[in-house]
Amino acid sequence: MADNMQKESNDWDAKKYHKHADFVSNLAMPVVELLNPQKGEKILDVGCGEGTLALEIEKSGAKVIAVDLSEDMVLKSKEKGLEAYMMSATDLRFEQTFDAIFSNATLHWVLTPDEALKQMYKVLKPKGRIIAEFGGENNIKHLLHAIKAVFEKHPKYGAFNNPWYFPAKDTYKALLEACGFEVIMIETIVRPTKIDDITHWLDVFANGIIKHLTPKQQAQFKTEVKTLLKPLLYSKEEGWVIDYERLRFKAIKV
Ligand code: BEZ
């Protein structure tokens, strides 16, 4: 999922995303099942990426409006026949028209989560539901540790600006409630996830944090992160398995 709702925190390369990150939507079918879309419903997909899941949702007969901050991803979604717009989760330019909001692997890019929740509340009909999944409190813990260690080792790289928000379950539940939602369920799911290579993951998802470095420094950064992570996330039997932890919830506008 092209989940960049925080302006300029990542550059999305649609080709690389398609090649190395299809696991993002492949693993999200339980979230679509939790959404349980109904024929005739109007559903907003926040952070639609290539539109794979929006298409899946439309199979129910629901109408999906798909939004993403990446122009490339919006184009990919349009190519699939979806109604898609370039828009941020913190600036949803719609009226109160949606029966439901769906969001997969996006909300961890939003560093002002209350703003996004207020916007989602605004565009939902009364009793409308939001079903979402994103990175939880311990998501990519080893990876973050390695990234921070490499930045610390090279002061000339500058400070590491973490572009991700991985909240604890209780923190996010309280935020949902403060924004006017009733939380029907919220759970943490530890989900180690097979990826093809950590370098590709960094290329697709972490290019924003090193874009100020020279090409040589970027290559060195990736090599050092990979070296630190290999004993923790790589095995001959399974290859690379990244330490994902998901936060999944269903909440209703009251
Ligand atoms: C995630 O899906 O957990 C994720 C994706 C990109 C960056 C950080 C986390």
Short mmCIF file of N, CA and C in Angstrom, two decimals, residues 55-121:
data_model
loop_
_atom_site.label_atom_id
_atom_site.label_comp_id
_atom_site.label_asym_id
_atom_site.label_seq_id
_atom_site.Cartn_x
_atom_site.Cartn_y
_atom_site.Cartn_z
N LEU A 55 -10.25 -2.37 -5.27
CA LEU A 55 -10.89 -3.22 -6.29
C LEU A 55 -11.57 -4.41 -5.64
N GLU A 56 -10.88 -4.99 -4.67
CA GLU A 56 -11.42 -6.14 -3.95
C GLU A 56 -12.72 -5.74 -3.25
N ILE A 57 -12.72 -4.56 -2.64
CA ILE A 57 -13.92 -4.08 -1.92
C ILE A 57 -15.07 -3.85 -2.91
N GLU A 58 -14.75 -3.36 -4.10
CA GLU A 58 -15.81 -3.09 -5.08
C GLU A 58 -16.50 -4.36 -5.58
N LYS A 59 -15.82 -5.51 -5.40
CA LYS A 59 -16.46 -6.79 -5.80
C LYS A 59 -17.77 -7.02 -5.05
N SER A 60 -17.91 -6.37 -3.88
CA SER A 60 -19.12 -6.54 -3.07
C SER A 60 -20.30 -5.77 -3.66
N GLY A 61 -20.01 -4.86 -4.59
CA GLY A 61 -21.08 -3.99 -5.11
C GLY A 61 -21.06 -2.63 -4.43
N ALA A 62 -20.11 -2.44 -3.49
CA ALA A 62 -19.95 -1.12 -2.88
C ALA A 62 -19.23 -0.20 -3.86
N LYS A 63 -19.42 1.11 -3.68
CA LYS A 63 -18.69 2.10 -4.50
C LYS A 63 -17.52 2.61 -3.66
N VAL A 64 -16.30 2.51 -4.18
CA VAL A 64 -15.13 2.98 -3.44
C VAL A 64 -14.59 4.28 -4.04
N ILE A 65 -14.34 5.24 -3.18
CA ILE A 65 -13.57 6.42 -3.56
C ILE A 65 -12.19 6.21 -2.92
N ALA A 66 -11.15 6.25 -3.75
CA ALA A 66 -9.81 5.92 -3.26
C ALA A 66 -8.96 7.19 -3.21
N VAL A 67 -8.24 7.39 -2.10
CA VAL A 67 -7.35 8.56 -2.02
C VAL A 67 -5.96 8.13 -1.58
N ASP A 68 -4.96 8.85 -2.08
CA ASP A 68 -3.57 8.59 -1.71
C ASP A 68 -2.80 9.89 -1.94
N LEU A 69 -1.73 10.06 -1.19
CA LEU A 69 -0.95 11.29 -1.38
C LEU A 69 0.05 11.17 -2.53
N SER A 70 0.29 9.95 -2.99
CA SER A 70 1.23 9.74 -4.08
C SER A 70 0.51 9.83 -5.43
N GLU A 71 0.97 10.74 -6.28
CA GLU A 71 0.37 10.93 -7.61
C GLU A 71 0.47 9.63 -8.41
N ASP A 72 1.64 8.97 -8.33
CA ASP A 72 1.85 7.72 -9.07
C ASP A 72 0.84 6.66 -8.68
N MET A 73 0.59 6.55 -7.37
CA MET A 73 -0.34 5.53 -6.89
C MET A 73 -1.77 5.86 -7.30
N VAL A 74 -2.11 7.14 -7.29
CA VAL A 74 -3.45 7.53 -7.73
C VAL A 74 -3.62 7.17 -9.21
N LEU A 75 -2.57 7.39 -10.01
CA LEU A 75 -2.64 7.02 -11.43
C LEU A 75 -2.84 5.52 -11.60
N LYS A 76 -2.08 4.74 -10.80
CA LYS A 76 -2.22 3.27 -10.87
C LYS A 76 -3.66 2.85 -10.55
N SER A 77 -4.23 3.50 -9.54
CA SER A 77 -5.60 3.17 -9.15
C SER A 77 -6.58 3.54 -10.26
N LYS A 78 -6.36 4.70 -10.87
CA LYS A 78 -7.25 5.12 -11.97
C LYS A 78 -7.16 4.16 -13.13
N GLU A 79 -5.93 3.68 -13.40
CA GLU A 79 -5.74 2.71 -14.51
C GLU A 79 -6.56 1.45 -14.27
N LYS A 80 -6.83 1.16 -12.99
CA LYS A 80 -7.64 -0.02 -12.68
C LYS A 80 -9.14 0.30 -12.76
N GLY A 81 -9.47 1.54 -13.11
CA GLY A 81 -10.89 1.91 -13.26
C GLY A 81 -11.50 2.49 -12.00
N LEU A 82 -10.66 2.75 -11.00
CA LEU A 82 -11.20 3.27 -9.74
C LEU A 82 -11.35 4.79 -9.80
N GLU A 83 -12.27 5.31 -9.00
CA GLU A 83 -12.35 6.76 -8.82
C GLU A 83 -11.33 7.11 -7.73
N ALA A 84 -10.28 7.81 -8.12
CA ALA A 84 -9.18 8.04 -7.18
C ALA A 84 -8.73 9.49 -7.21
N TYR A 85 -8.31 9.98 -6.05
CA TYR A 85 -7.88 11.38 -5.92
C TYR A 85 -6.61 11.46 -5.08
N MET A 86 -5.79 12.46 -5.41
CA MET A 86 -4.59 12.74 -4.62
C MET A 86 -5.03 13.60 -3.42
N MET A 87 -4.94 13.02 -2.26
CA MET A 87 -5.45 13.71 -1.08
C MET A 87 -4.79 13.18 0.17
N SER A 88 -4.62 14.03 1.17
CA SER A 88 -4.03 13.62 2.44
C SER A 88 -5.12 13.20 3.42
N ALA A 89 -4.79 12.26 4.30
CA ALA A 89 -5.72 11.84 5.36
C ALA A 89 -6.06 13.00 6.28
N THR A 90 -5.19 14.02 6.30
CA THR A 90 -5.44 15.15 7.19
C THR A 90 -6.18 16.29 6.48
N ASP A 91 -6.60 16.03 5.23
CA ASP A 91 -7.34 17.04 4.49
C ASP A 91 -8.28 16.35 3.50
N LEU A 92 -9.32 15.75 4.05
CA LEU A 92 -10.26 14.98 3.21
C LEU A 92 -11.35 15.93 2.73
N ARG A 93 -11.28 16.26 1.45
CA ARG A 93 -12.19 17.29 0.93
C ARG A 93 -13.49 16.67 0.42
N PHE A 94 -14.24 16.11 1.35
CA PHE A 94 -15.54 15.51 1.03
C PHE A 94 -16.56 15.99 2.06
N GLU A 95 -17.85 15.84 1.68
CA GLU A 95 -18.93 16.11 2.64
C GLU A 95 -19.11 14.86 3.49
N GLN A 96 -20.13 14.91 4.35
CA GLN A 96 -20.45 13.77 5.22
C GLN A 96 -21.22 12.72 4.40
N THR A 97 -20.47 11.90 3.64
CA THR A 97 -21.18 11.06 2.67
C THR A 97 -20.84 9.57 2.74
N PHE A 98 -19.89 9.18 3.56
CA PHE A 98 -19.43 7.78 3.49
C PHE A 98 -20.09 6.88 4.55
N ASP A 99 -20.43 5.68 4.09
CA ASP A 99 -20.95 4.67 5.04
C ASP A 99 -19.80 4.07 5.84
N ALA A 100 -18.62 4.03 5.22
CA ALA A 100 -17.48 3.41 5.90
C ALA A 100 -16.18 3.98 5.36
N ILE A 101 -15.16 3.88 6.21
CA ILE A 101 -13.79 4.22 5.79
C ILE A 101 -12.94 2.98 6.01
N PHE A 102 -12.10 2.71 5.02
CA PHE A 102 -11.17 1.58 5.08
C PHE A 102 -9.76 2.15 4.94
N SER A 103 -8.83 1.60 5.73
CA SER A 103 -7.45 2.07 5.57
C SER A 103 -6.49 0.96 5.96
N ASN A 104 -5.58 0.63 5.05
CA ASN A 104 -4.58 -0.40 5.35
C ASN A 104 -3.17 0.17 5.18
N ALA A 105 -2.34 -0.06 6.19
CA ALA A 105 -0.91 0.29 6.14
C ALA A 105 -0.67 1.75 5.76
N THR A 106 -1.48 2.63 6.30
CA THR A 106 -1.37 4.05 5.98
C THR A 106 -1.21 4.93 7.21
N LEU A 107 -1.98 4.63 8.25
CA LEU A 107 -2.09 5.61 9.35
C LEU A 107 -0.78 5.77 10.11
N HIS A 108 0.19 4.83 9.92
CA HIS A 108 1.48 5.04 10.60
C HIS A 108 2.32 6.13 9.91
N TRP A 109 1.85 6.63 8.76
CA TRP A 109 2.55 7.74 8.10
C TRP A 109 2.01 9.09 8.56
N VAL A 110 0.98 9.07 9.38
CA VAL A 110 0.33 10.32 9.77
C VAL A 110 0.82 10.73 11.16
N LEU A 111 1.65 11.74 11.20
CA LEU A 111 2.26 12.13 12.48
C LEU A 111 1.34 13.04 13.30
N THR A 112 0.22 13.42 12.71
CA THR A 112 -0.80 14.17 13.46
C THR A 112 -2.09 13.33 13.41
N PRO A 113 -2.12 12.22 14.17
CA PRO A 113 -3.23 11.27 14.06
C PRO A 113 -4.57 11.87 14.43
N ASP A 114 -4.58 12.82 15.36
CA ASP A 114 -5.87 13.44 15.74
C ASP A 114 -6.48 14.20 14.57
N GLU A 115 -5.61 14.85 13.78
CA GLU A 115 -6.13 15.58 12.60
C GLU A 115 -6.78 14.61 11.62
N ALA A 116 -6.12 13.47 11.38
CA ALA A 116 -6.68 12.48 10.44
C ALA A 116 -8.01 11.93 10.98
N LEU A 117 -8.05 11.64 12.29
CA LEU A 117 -9.30 11.08 12.84
C LEU A 117 -10.43 12.10 12.78
N LYS A 118 -10.12 13.36 13.02
CA LYS A 118 -11.17 14.40 12.93
C LYS A 118 -11.70 14.49 11.51
N GLN A 119 -10.80 14.39 10.53
CA GLN A 119 -11.22 14.44 9.12
C GLN A 119 -12.08 13.22 8.77
N MET A 120 -11.67 12.06 9.27
CA MET A 120 -12.43 10.84 8.95
C MET A 120 -13.81 10.88 9.61
N TYR A 121 -13.84 11.43 10.83
CA TYR A 121 -15.13 11.60 11.52
C TYR A 121 -16.05 12.50 10.69
#
